[in-house]
Tab-separated table of C-alpha atoms in Angstrom:
chain	number	residue	atom	x	y	z
A	1	UNK	CA	-32.667	9.807	5.460
A	2	UNK	CA	-32.554	6.701	7.641
A	3	UNK	CA	-31.508	3.257	6.432
A	4	UNK	CA	-33.624	0.339	7.723
A	5	UNK	CA	-31.894	-1.891	10.258
A	6	UNK	CA	-30.841	-5.240	8.761
A	7	UNK	CA	-28.613	-7.202	11.140
A	8	UNK	CA	-27.159	-10.630	10.612
A	9	UNK	CA	-25.534	-10.326	7.195
A	10	UNK	CA	-21.965	-11.497	6.616
A	11	UNK	CA	-19.771	-9.031	4.778
A	12	UNK	CA	-17.374	-8.509	7.660
A	13	UNK	CA	-19.048	-5.318	8.931
A	14	UNK	CA	-21.344	-4.647	11.861
A	15	UNK	CA	-24.078	-3.823	9.401
A	16	UNK	CA	-26.779	-3.356	12.008
A	17	UNK	CA	-24.833	-0.385	13.345
A	18	UNK	CA	-23.867	1.149	10.015
A	19	UNK	CA	-27.334	0.644	8.536
A	20	UNK	CA	-28.825	2.545	11.494
A	21	UNK	CA	-26.746	5.703	10.905
A	22	UNK	CA	-28.248	8.603	8.911
A	23	UNK	CA	-26.883	8.743	5.393
A	24	UNK	CA	-26.771	12.539	5.540
A	25	UNK	CA	-25.235	13.840	8.742
A	26	UNK	CA	-22.629	16.108	10.211
A	27	UNK	CA	-19.426	14.123	10.621
A	28	UNK	CA	-18.874	13.863	14.394
A	29	UNK	CA	-16.121	16.089	15.724
A	30	UNK	CA	-14.566	13.025	17.363
A	31	UNK	CA	-13.890	11.647	13.869
A	32	UNK	CA	-11.633	14.579	12.973
A	33	UNK	CA	-8.094	15.113	14.247
A	34	UNK	CA	-7.603	18.238	16.343
A	35	UNK	CA	-4.730	19.977	14.568
A	36	UNK	CA	-4.134	23.657	15.347
A	37	UNK	CA	-2.044	24.063	12.196
A	38	UNK	CA	-5.103	23.286	10.066
A	39	UNK	CA	-7.398	25.708	11.877
A	40	UNK	CA	-5.069	28.588	11.044
A	41	UNK	CA	-4.704	27.686	7.363
A	42	UNK	CA	-6.668	29.309	4.535
A	43	UNK	CA	-6.958	28.266	0.897
A	44	UNK	CA	-8.398	31.355	-0.765
A	45	UNK	CA	-5.872	31.042	-3.588
A	46	UNK	CA	-7.152	27.635	-4.748
A	47	UNK	CA	-8.663	27.829	-8.218
A	48	UNK	CA	-12.008	26.079	-8.795
A	49	UNK	CA	-11.464	22.907	-10.783
A	50	UNK	CA	-13.429	19.783	-11.562
A	51	UNK	CA	-12.810	16.595	-9.584
A	52	UNK	CA	-14.101	13.146	-10.449
A	53	UNK	CA	-14.721	11.137	-7.268
A	54	UNK	CA	-14.541	7.450	-8.152
A	55	UNK	CA	-15.107	4.274	-6.152
A	56	UNK	CA	-15.874	0.599	-6.685
A	57	UNK	CA	-17.336	-2.146	-4.549
A	58	UNK	CA	-18.095	-5.859	-4.477
A	59	UNK	CA	-20.903	-7.136	-2.218
A	60	UNK	CA	-20.359	-4.364	0.331
A	61	UNK	CA	-23.140	-3.135	2.653
A	62	UNK	CA	-25.174	-0.671	0.649
A	63	UNK	CA	-25.474	1.721	3.583
A	64	UNK	CA	-21.672	2.130	3.525
A	65	UNK	CA	-21.567	2.617	-0.257
A	66	UNK	CA	-24.372	5.166	-0.142
A	67	UNK	CA	-22.827	7.008	2.816
A	68	UNK	CA	-19.638	7.383	0.776
A	69	UNK	CA	-21.641	8.771	-2.157
A	70	UNK	CA	-23.743	11.103	-0.013
A	71	UNK	CA	-20.742	12.422	1.932
A	72	UNK	CA	-18.943	13.077	-1.372
A	73	UNK	CA	-21.898	15.103	-2.675
A	74	UNK	CA	-22.347	16.938	0.612
A	75	UNK	CA	-18.701	17.859	1.197
A	76	UNK	CA	-17.740	18.847	-2.378
A	77	UNK	CA	-19.305	22.058	-3.766
A	78	UNK	CA	-20.486	22.162	-7.401
A	79	UNK	CA	-17.594	24.420	-8.403
A	80	UNK	CA	-15.197	21.554	-7.629
A	81	UNK	CA	-17.281	18.476	-8.491
A	82	UNK	CA	-17.326	16.973	-11.953
A	83	UNK	CA	-19.003	13.660	-11.105
A	84	UNK	CA	-19.227	10.746	-8.688
A	85	UNK	CA	-18.677	7.381	-10.395
A	86	UNK	CA	-19.694	4.163	-8.643
A	87	UNK	CA	-18.524	0.887	-10.193
A	88	UNK	CA	-20.223	-2.285	-9.029
A	89	UNK	CA	-17.618	-4.962	-9.660
A	90	UNK	CA	-20.064	-7.781	-10.395
A	91	UNK	CA	-21.776	-8.030	-6.998
A	92	UNK	CA	-23.827	-11.190	-6.588
A	93	UNK	CA	-26.817	-9.815	-4.672
A	94	UNK	CA	-29.413	-8.951	-7.328
A	95	UNK	CA	-32.006	-7.452	-4.941
A	96	UNK	CA	-29.514	-4.995	-3.495
A	97	UNK	CA	-28.100	-4.254	-6.934
A	98	UNK	CA	-31.529	-3.221	-8.161
A	99	UNK	CA	-32.046	-1.031	-5.117
A	100	UNK	CA	-28.757	0.854	-5.417
A	101	UNK	CA	-29.257	1.338	-9.164
A	102	UNK	CA	-32.594	3.018	-8.471
A	103	UNK	CA	-31.147	5.255	-5.743
A	104	UNK	CA	-28.048	6.327	-7.679
A	105	UNK	CA	-29.906	6.951	-10.929
A	106	UNK	CA	-32.165	9.317	-9.009
A	107	UNK	CA	-29.030	11.322	-8.224
A	108	UNK	CA	-28.058	11.730	-11.889
A	109	UNK	CA	-26.407	13.609	-13.523
A	110	UNK	CA	-24.150	14.150	-10.491
A	111	UNK	CA	-23.749	10.408	-9.861
A	112	UNK	CA	-22.970	7.785	-12.477
A	113	UNK	CA	-23.466	4.068	-11.850
A	114	UNK	CA	-21.525	1.451	-13.821
A	115	UNK	CA	-21.410	-2.305	-13.423
A	116	UNK	CA	-19.085	-5.130	-14.422
A	117	UNK	CA	-21.133	-8.179	-15.345
A	118	UNK	CA	-18.357	-10.419	-14.007
A	119	UNK	CA	-16.289	-9.557	-10.939
A	120	UNK	CA	-12.739	-8.637	-11.906
A	121	UNK	CA	-11.054	-8.162	-8.515
A	122	UNK	CA	-10.062	-5.092	-6.552
A	123	UNK	CA	-7.024	-3.976	-8.564
A	124	UNK	CA	-8.590	-4.425	-12.026
A	125	UNK	CA	-11.751	-2.680	-10.792
A	126	UNK	CA	-9.697	0.262	-9.585
A	127	UNK	CA	-7.978	0.534	-12.932
A	128	UNK	CA	-11.343	0.416	-14.711
A	129	UNK	CA	-13.039	3.084	-12.614
A	130	UNK	CA	-10.030	5.408	-12.866
A	131	UNK	CA	-10.170	5.248	-16.664
A	132	UNK	CA	-13.849	6.317	-16.559
A	133	UNK	CA	-13.110	9.687	-14.935
A	134	UNK	CA	-13.461	12.882	-16.990
A	135	UNK	CA	-12.530	15.562	-14.438
A	136	UNK	CA	-9.233	17.432	-14.373
A	137	UNK	CA	-8.438	15.661	-11.112
A	138	UNK	CA	-9.443	12.216	-9.901
A	139	UNK	CA	-10.110	11.297	-6.280
A	140	UNK	CA	-10.138	7.537	-5.744
A	141	UNK	CA	-11.843	6.512	-2.528
A	142	UNK	CA	-12.895	3.232	-0.923
A	143	UNK	CA	-16.653	2.633	-0.923
A	144	UNK	CA	-16.739	2.517	2.901
A	145	UNK	CA	-15.325	5.974	3.648
A	146	UNK	CA	-16.936	9.170	4.896
A	147	UNK	CA	-15.527	12.394	3.414
A	148	UNK	CA	-15.121	15.413	5.682
A	149	UNK	CA	-15.949	19.002	4.779
A	150	UNK	CA	-13.154	20.780	2.916
A	151	UNK	CA	-11.215	17.581	2.204
A	152	UNK	CA	-10.274	18.751	-1.314
A	153	UNK	CA	-8.676	22.148	-0.554
A	154	UNK	CA	-5.468	20.999	1.233
A	155	UNK	CA	-4.942	18.387	-1.496
A	156	UNK	CA	-5.394	20.821	-4.370
A	157	UNK	CA	-2.999	23.176	-2.601
A	158	UNK	CA	-0.219	20.769	-3.632
A	159	UNK	CA	-1.471	19.316	-6.917
A	160	UNK	CA	-2.206	22.728	-8.426
A	161	UNK	CA	1.449	23.590	-7.833
A	162	UNK	CA	2.775	20.279	-9.182
A	163	UNK	CA	0.509	18.152	-11.361
A	164	UNK	CA	2.874	15.177	-10.937
A	165	UNK	CA	2.173	14.997	-7.207
A	166	UNK	CA	-0.027	12.295	-5.709
A	167	UNK	CA	-1.661	13.586	-2.531
A	168	UNK	CA	-3.502	11.578	0.091
A	169	UNK	CA	-5.643	12.665	2.998
A	170	UNK	CA	-5.142	11.086	6.375
A	171	UNK	CA	-7.290	7.955	6.520
A	172	UNK	CA	-8.524	7.649	10.093
A	173	UNK	CA	-9.779	4.181	10.984
A	174	UNK	CA	-13.007	3.745	12.909
A	175	UNK	CA	-13.637	0.420	14.654
A	176	UNK	CA	-17.233	0.420	15.859
A	177	UNK	CA	-16.944	-2.924	17.659
A	178	UNK	CA	-14.248	-1.587	20.049
A	179	UNK	CA	-15.314	1.357	19.688
A	180	UNK	CA	-12.170	3.191	18.755
A	181	UNK	CA	-10.886	5.833	16.353
A	182	UNK	CA	-7.309	5.464	15.152
A	183	UNK	CA	-5.853	8.752	13.921
A	184	UNK	CA	-3.098	8.320	11.343
A	185	UNK	CA	-2.009	11.942	10.974
A	186	UNK	CA	1.579	11.063	11.950
A	187	UNK	CA	1.912	7.817	9.966
A	188	UNK	CA	4.264	7.807	6.982
A	189	UNK	CA	3.474	4.972	4.558
A	190	UNK	CA	6.560	3.320	3.071
A	191	UNK	CA	7.495	0.089	1.327
A	192	UNK	CA	10.308	-2.417	1.620
A	193	UNK	CA	12.539	-3.797	-1.113
A	194	UNK	CA	10.047	-6.698	-1.230
A	195	UNK	CA	7.244	-4.162	-1.855
A	196	UNK	CA	5.601	-4.870	1.486
A	197	UNK	CA	3.968	-2.118	3.509
A	198	UNK	CA	6.125	-0.389	6.088
A	199	UNK	CA	5.130	2.504	8.307
A	200	UNK	CA	7.177	5.235	9.920
A	201	UNK	CA	6.527	8.276	12.065
A	202	UNK	CA	6.101	11.707	10.543
A	203	UNK	CA	6.794	14.922	12.394
A	204	UNK	CA	3.954	16.343	14.442
A	205	UNK	CA	2.276	19.623	13.706
A	206	UNK	CA	-0.043	19.088	10.764
A	207	UNK	CA	2.168	20.173	7.849
A	208	UNK	CA	2.138	17.949	4.727
A	209	UNK	CA	4.902	15.337	4.603
A	210	UNK	CA	6.310	13.108	1.904
A	211	UNK	CA	5.586	9.385	1.960
A	212	UNK	CA	6.992	6.477	0.019
A	213	UNK	CA	3.498	5.243	-0.853
A	214	UNK	CA	-0.135	5.699	0.161
A	215	UNK	CA	-2.584	3.652	2.189
A	216	UNK	CA	-4.658	3.217	-0.963
A	217	UNK	CA	-8.119	3.991	0.384
A	218	UNK	CA	-8.168	7.641	-0.744
A	219	UNK	CA	-5.896	9.820	-2.879
A	220	UNK	CA	-6.055	12.653	-5.404
A	221	UNK	CA	-4.123	12.765	-8.666
A	222	UNK	CA	-4.323	14.839	-11.827
A	223	UNK	CA	-5.975	12.881	-14.650
A	224	UNK	CA	-3.200	14.056	-16.951
A	225	UNK	CA	-0.675	12.420	-14.626
A	226	UNK	CA	-2.748	9.224	-14.418
A	227	UNK	CA	-2.663	8.968	-18.190
A	228	UNK	CA	1.100	9.572	-18.274
A	229	UNK	CA	1.647	6.714	-15.814
A	230	UNK	CA	-0.786	4.382	-17.611
A	231	UNK	CA	-3.111	4.553	-14.616
A	232	UNK	CA	-2.495	1.684	-12.159
A	233	UNK	CA	-2.825	-2.073	-12.082
A	234	UNK	CA	-1.859	-3.120	-15.601
A	235	UNK	CA	-1.383	-6.873	-15.420
A	236	UNK	CA	-1.980	-7.018	-11.672
A	237	UNK	CA	-4.562	-9.394	-10.253
A	238	UNK	CA	-6.976	-9.682	-7.373
A	239	UNK	CA	-6.051	-7.634	-4.333
A	240	UNK	CA	-3.020	-5.733	-3.162
A	241	UNK	CA	0.121	-3.695	-3.951
A	242	UNK	CA	-1.588	-1.144	-6.210
A	243	UNK	CA	-1.043	1.445	-3.461
A	244	UNK	CA	2.692	0.651	-3.538
A	245	UNK	CA	2.628	0.909	-7.334
A	246	UNK	CA	1.307	4.476	-7.034
A	247	UNK	CA	4.238	5.475	-4.843
A	248	UNK	CA	6.849	3.503	-6.763
A	249	UNK	CA	5.915	4.900	-10.171
A	250	UNK	CA	5.431	8.418	-8.853
A	251	UNK	CA	8.852	8.721	-7.237
A	252	UNK	CA	10.746	6.897	-9.983
A	253	UNK	CA	9.073	8.880	-12.771
A	254	UNK	CA	9.600	12.465	-11.642
A	255	UNK	CA	6.695	12.829	-9.235
A	256	UNK	CA	6.068	13.117	-5.518
A	257	UNK	CA	3.808	11.522	-2.923
A	258	UNK	CA	2.416	13.589	-0.064
A	259	UNK	CA	0.250	12.897	2.959
A	260	UNK	CA	-1.767	15.933	4.038
A	261	UNK	CA	-3.018	15.862	7.654
A	262	UNK	CA	-5.323	18.853	7.135
A	263	UNK	CA	-7.386	16.681	4.784
A	264	UNK	CA	-8.951	13.646	6.420
A	265	UNK	CA	-11.559	10.969	5.808
A	266	UNK	CA	-13.054	8.306	8.061
A	267	UNK	CA	-12.571	4.678	7.034
A	268	UNK	CA	-15.181	2.314	8.468
A	269	UNK	CA	-13.253	-0.839	9.269
A	270	UNK	CA	-14.640	-4.359	9.120
A	271	UNK	CA	-14.990	-6.685	12.092
A	272	UNK	CA	-13.179	-9.322	10.062
A	273	UNK	CA	-11.883	-9.761	6.531
A	274	UNK	CA	-14.828	-9.366	4.119
A	275	UNK	CA	-15.628	-11.785	1.335
A	276	UNK	CA	-12.656	-12.855	-0.735
A	277	UNK	CA	-12.055	-10.566	-3.666
A	278	UNK	CA	-12.453	-12.223	-7.040
A	279	UNK	CA	-9.414	-13.048	-9.101
A	280	UNK	CA	-6.438	-15.188	-8.263
A	281	UNK	CA	-5.950	-16.672	-4.805
A	282	UNK	CA	-4.451	-14.249	-2.278
A	283	UNK	CA	-1.217	-16.289	-2.250
A	284	UNK	CA	-0.789	-15.644	-5.960
A	285	UNK	CA	-1.474	-11.936	-5.528
A	286	UNK	CA	1.135	-11.709	-2.798
A	287	UNK	CA	3.693	-13.129	-5.233
A	288	UNK	CA	2.407	-12.055	-8.642
A	289	UNK	CA	1.712	-8.364	-8.106
A	290	UNK	CA	4.950	-7.334	-6.372
A	291	UNK	CA	7.053	-9.464	-8.716
A	292	UNK	CA	5.494	-7.816	-11.779
A	293	UNK	CA	6.161	-4.363	-10.308
A	294	UNK	CA	9.751	-5.138	-9.326
A	295	UNK	CA	10.625	-6.713	-12.678
A	296	UNK	CA	9.028	-3.706	-14.394
A	297	UNK	CA	10.448	-0.768	-12.470
A	298	UNK	CA	13.468	-1.782	-10.347
A	299	UNK	CA	16.494	-0.191	-11.990
A	300	UNK	CA	18.988	-1.396	-9.364
A	301	UNK	CA	20.326	-4.877	-10.107
A	302	UNK	CA	21.409	-5.465	-6.528
A	303	UNK	CA	17.997	-4.652	-5.042
A	304	UNK	CA	16.215	-6.635	-7.750
A	305	UNK	CA	18.402	-9.649	-7.019
A	306	UNK	CA	17.572	-9.424	-3.307
A	307	UNK	CA	13.852	-9.042	-4.014
A	308	UNK	CA	13.790	-12.025	-6.370
A	309	UNK	CA	14.629	-14.377	-3.499
A	310	UNK	CA	11.244	-13.610	-1.973
A	311	UNK	CA	9.385	-14.553	-5.155
A	312	UNK	CA	11.565	-17.247	-6.695
A	313	UNK	CA	8.844	-19.884	-6.197
A	314	UNK	CA	6.552	-17.920	-8.536
A	315	UNK	CA	6.918	-17.608	-12.307
A	316	UNK	CA	5.307	-14.856	-14.362
A	317	UNK	CA	3.718	-16.769	-17.237
A	318	UNK	CA	2.986	-13.713	-19.393
A	319	UNK	CA	5.749	-11.104	-19.590
A	320	UNK	CA	3.812	-8.658	-21.776
A	321	UNK	CA	3.001	-6.428	-18.794
A	322	UNK	CA	6.641	-6.297	-17.697
A	323	UNK	CA	7.755	-5.471	-21.222
A	324	UNK	CA	5.106	-2.731	-21.556
A	325	UNK	CA	6.042	-1.201	-18.196
A	326	UNK	CA	9.753	-1.199	-19.030
A	327	UNK	CA	9.034	0.705	-22.243
A	328	UNK	CA	6.840	3.126	-20.302
A	329	UNK	CA	9.583	3.666	-17.709
A	330	UNK	CA	12.120	4.282	-20.457
A	331	UNK	CA	9.891	6.796	-22.250
A	332	UNK	CA	9.265	8.736	-19.020
A	333	UNK	CA	12.900	8.619	-17.923
A	334	UNK	CA	12.029	6.715	-14.750
A	335	UNK	CA	14.803	5.557	-12.444
A	336	UNK	CA	16.696	6.066	-9.205
A	337	UNK	CA	15.256	3.384	-6.918
A	338	UNK	CA	18.221	3.475	-4.557
A	339	UNK	CA	17.949	7.269	-4.344
A	340	UNK	CA	14.256	6.936	-3.403
A	341	UNK	CA	15.095	4.550	-0.574
A	342	UNK	CA	17.978	6.656	0.674
A	343	UNK	CA	16.244	10.057	0.556
A	344	UNK	CA	12.529	9.342	1.003
A	345	UNK	CA	12.639	6.147	3.086
A	346	UNK	CA	16.061	6.011	4.747
A	347	UNK	CA	14.752	3.777	7.550
A	348	UNK	CA	14.097	0.868	5.185
A	349	UNK	CA	16.613	-2.010	5.308
A	350	UNK	CA	18.060	-2.612	1.832
A	351	UNK	CA	19.968	-5.786	2.758
A	352	UNK	CA	23.146	-4.353	1.380
A	353	UNK	CA	26.457	-3.356	2.920
A	354	UNK	CA	28.871	-3.409	0.028
A	355	UNK	CA	31.702	-1.830	2.010
A	356	UNK	CA	31.645	-4.718	4.472
A	357	UNK	CA	30.935	-7.464	1.977
A	358	UNK	CA	27.420	-8.216	3.203
A	359	UNK	CA	25.427	-10.974	1.560
A	360	UNK	CA	22.480	-13.256	2.249
A	361	UNK	CA	23.045	-16.698	3.715
A	362	UNK	CA	21.124	-19.839	4.603
A	363	UNK	CA	21.066	-21.714	7.884
A	364	UNK	CA	20.548	-25.468	8.131
A	365	UNK	CA	20.692	-25.447	4.349
A	366	UNK	CA	17.717	-23.184	3.773
A	367	UNK	CA	16.037	-19.962	4.796
A	368	UNK	CA	13.914	-20.990	7.745
A	369	UNK	CA	12.161	-19.822	10.894
A	370	UNK	CA	13.800	-19.025	14.222
A	371	UNK	CA	12.638	-18.221	17.703
A	372	UNK	CA	12.635	-14.655	18.991
A	373	UNK	CA	16.304	-14.700	20.003
A	374	UNK	CA	19.421	-15.588	18.083
A	375	UNK	CA	23.064	-14.678	17.719
A	376	UNK	CA	23.469	-11.042	16.700
A	377	UNK	CA	27.208	-10.677	17.097
A	378	UNK	CA	30.290	-12.708	17.779
A	379	UNK	CA	33.982	-12.079	18.201
A	380	UNK	CA	36.879	-14.538	18.068
A	381	UNK	CA	34.617	-17.575	18.085
A	382	UNK	CA	32.350	-16.561	20.980
A	383	UNK	CA	28.671	-16.098	20.424
A	384	UNK	CA	25.734	-14.631	22.295
A	385	UNK	CA	22.041	-14.073	21.949
A	386	UNK	CA	20.044	-10.963	21.282
A	387	UNK	CA	16.925	-9.506	19.707
A	388	UNK	CA	16.296	-9.804	15.989
A	389	UNK	CA	15.020	-6.309	15.393
A	390	UNK	CA	11.885	-5.628	13.373
A	391	UNK	CA	10.169	-8.000	11.001
A	392	UNK	CA	9.702	-7.197	7.330
A	393	UNK	CA	7.264	-9.923	6.391
A	394	UNK	CA	5.332	-12.645	8.139
A	395	UNK	CA	6.855	-16.010	7.255
A	396	UNK	CA	10.309	-16.979	8.405
A	397	UNK	CA	13.572	-15.108	8.733
A	398	UNK	CA	16.501	-14.221	6.565
A	399	UNK	CA	19.987	-13.948	7.950
A	400	UNK	CA	22.521	-11.411	6.676
A	401	UNK	CA	26.218	-11.792	7.367
A	402	UNK	CA	28.261	-8.601	7.257
A	403	UNK	CA	32.010	-8.810	7.739
A	404	UNK	CA	34.957	-6.658	6.745
A	405	UNK	CA	36.233	-9.619	4.768
A	406	UNK	CA	33.525	-11.607	2.914
A	407	UNK	CA	35.638	-14.734	3.393
A	408	UNK	CA	35.153	-14.387	7.156
A	409	UNK	CA	31.577	-15.591	6.768
A	410	UNK	CA	32.541	-18.932	5.279
A	411	UNK	CA	32.999	-20.420	8.761
A	412	UNK	CA	29.265	-20.180	9.520
A	413	UNK	CA	27.303	-23.390	9.772
A	414	UNK	CA	23.679	-24.143	10.620
A	415	UNK	CA	22.823	-25.210	14.144
A	416	UNK	CA	19.883	-25.704	16.471
A	417	UNK	CA	16.507	-23.990	16.030
A	418	UNK	CA	16.714	-20.482	17.435
A	419	UNK	CA	20.489	-20.337	17.495
A	420	UNK	CA	23.482	-19.919	15.187
A	421	UNK	CA	26.834	-21.419	16.086
A	422	UNK	CA	30.010	-19.663	15.060
A	423	UNK	CA	32.515	-21.761	13.145
A	424	UNK	CA	36.162	-20.898	12.672
A	425	UNK	CA	36.543	-17.366	11.373
A	426	UNK	CA	39.233	-16.641	8.834
A	427	UNK	CA	39.390	-13.084	10.074
A	428	UNK	CA	41.224	-13.332	13.396
A	429	UNK	CA	39.576	-11.173	16.027
A	430	UNK	CA	37.034	-9.998	13.479
A	431	UNK	CA	33.500	-9.117	14.481
A	432	UNK	CA	30.737	-10.834	12.567
A	433	UNK	CA	27.296	-9.332	12.810
A	434	UNK	CA	24.262	-11.432	12.044
A	435	UNK	CA	21.065	-9.604	11.337
A	436	UNK	CA	17.871	-11.616	11.123
A	437	UNK	CA	15.110	-10.236	8.982
A	438	UNK	CA	11.773	-11.612	7.956
A	439	UNK	CA	11.691	-13.764	4.888
A	440	UNK	CA	9.812	-16.652	3.406
A	441	UNK	CA	11.162	-20.207	3.612
A	442	UNK	CA	12.243	-20.892	0.064
A	443	UNK	CA	15.180	-23.111	-0.764
A	444	UNK	CA	17.334	-26.045	0.332
A	445	UNK	CA	20.554	-24.804	-1.192
A	446	UNK	CA	23.651	-24.591	0.957
A	447	UNK	CA	25.350	-21.310	1.817
A	448	UNK	CA	26.744	-19.586	-1.281
A	449	UNK	CA	29.145	-16.715	-1.509
A	450	UNK	CA	28.203	-16.086	-5.118
A	451	UNK	CA	24.984	-16.465	-7.062
A	452	UNK	CA	23.249	-19.594	-8.243
A	453	UNK	CA	19.913	-20.173	-9.907
A	454	UNK	CA	18.160	-21.491	-6.818
A	455	UNK	CA	19.345	-19.055	-4.182
A	456	UNK	CA	20.657	-15.693	-5.397
A	457	UNK	CA	22.932	-14.042	-2.876
A	458	UNK	CA	24.381	-10.585	-2.582
């Protein structure tokens, strides 16, 4: 089955290339990671079970949507397939909508097409399509992904042992315009205290490994567990952070998150960012979604106080979601955020050093940007320059002062752009370390050693 070539459209993809590919094909060997561990593994003990494969899309190239559907049908045998559900989240191209309806209805009863009359946004659409599933397990997948043969067996190998586990295949990224395949079989997905994505390295070899969160484009979860966790995305808007929510709720509420290199899918990546997802502006999503999740599930007052600095310019106008989530967390016995960071994601900076009196500070009266070098340490009034270390966000820097005596930091004062000058230290001969971390410019308050409404400090 060939798809007619239709170049020149503007969804962010090289549609002329993707439209020219056969919808039914053997996945090229170059798209699959070469992992010896996987070749020697068998899954004869896996019990047949029914999986709902669900996806949603908004104005995406139909050849990509259909390739996802066809690859799902081709790679999943009837003994394991309950249904494929495709949710059109209010696409605005009526001719293409009519065409895909006709094609998918011809595939019934294996494929089910649903449509939102008004676009709701990526996160609400994901919540909606997850609630439609009827299988014992649910596999959520982006509508521009190609599933590989046997993708389900390594995932079920974990979920059939522990229904609370969320398991994700490796999502390998294909960039046709380079062309390049990026294999992610050693990438551990994590999140920061600000609920931003972070990545770390997993051990080589192909064995499953725990992750703080998931990439979001493909994962398997028991429907029973989905219902326990109230699915995903309650009260979230537009685009983003639902993948972090999956990890956050899973770990805090007695579950696990695994990445399984022996299961892989190919993600066809766009040339540029596709059309804006409906819902709130992206700036609101960046603030609204993580703030709702933190206020709902953070059980550590220190970490919540640190995180609130990032979002203090945004106010949640309706707290019903936060209140619902807190009741849900209480009923499930959720908790232990600090334990999750320390045991699952020990590399993540928590902005806390209680033994040495660490706390956040401002420079030049506010959290602001710096050049790539700044003071990182000083002793007895002398100062030098060094490298910041890694970034955690994308806008500005935050400075953390850590001293054996918190009073030693009171001599700090703001100075020139790209540099901190050391004032008189009350701790004679003491060493003051300044760590610069990414942060958003937020406030004009002066340095505080306590907490005030405008600029909470630790």
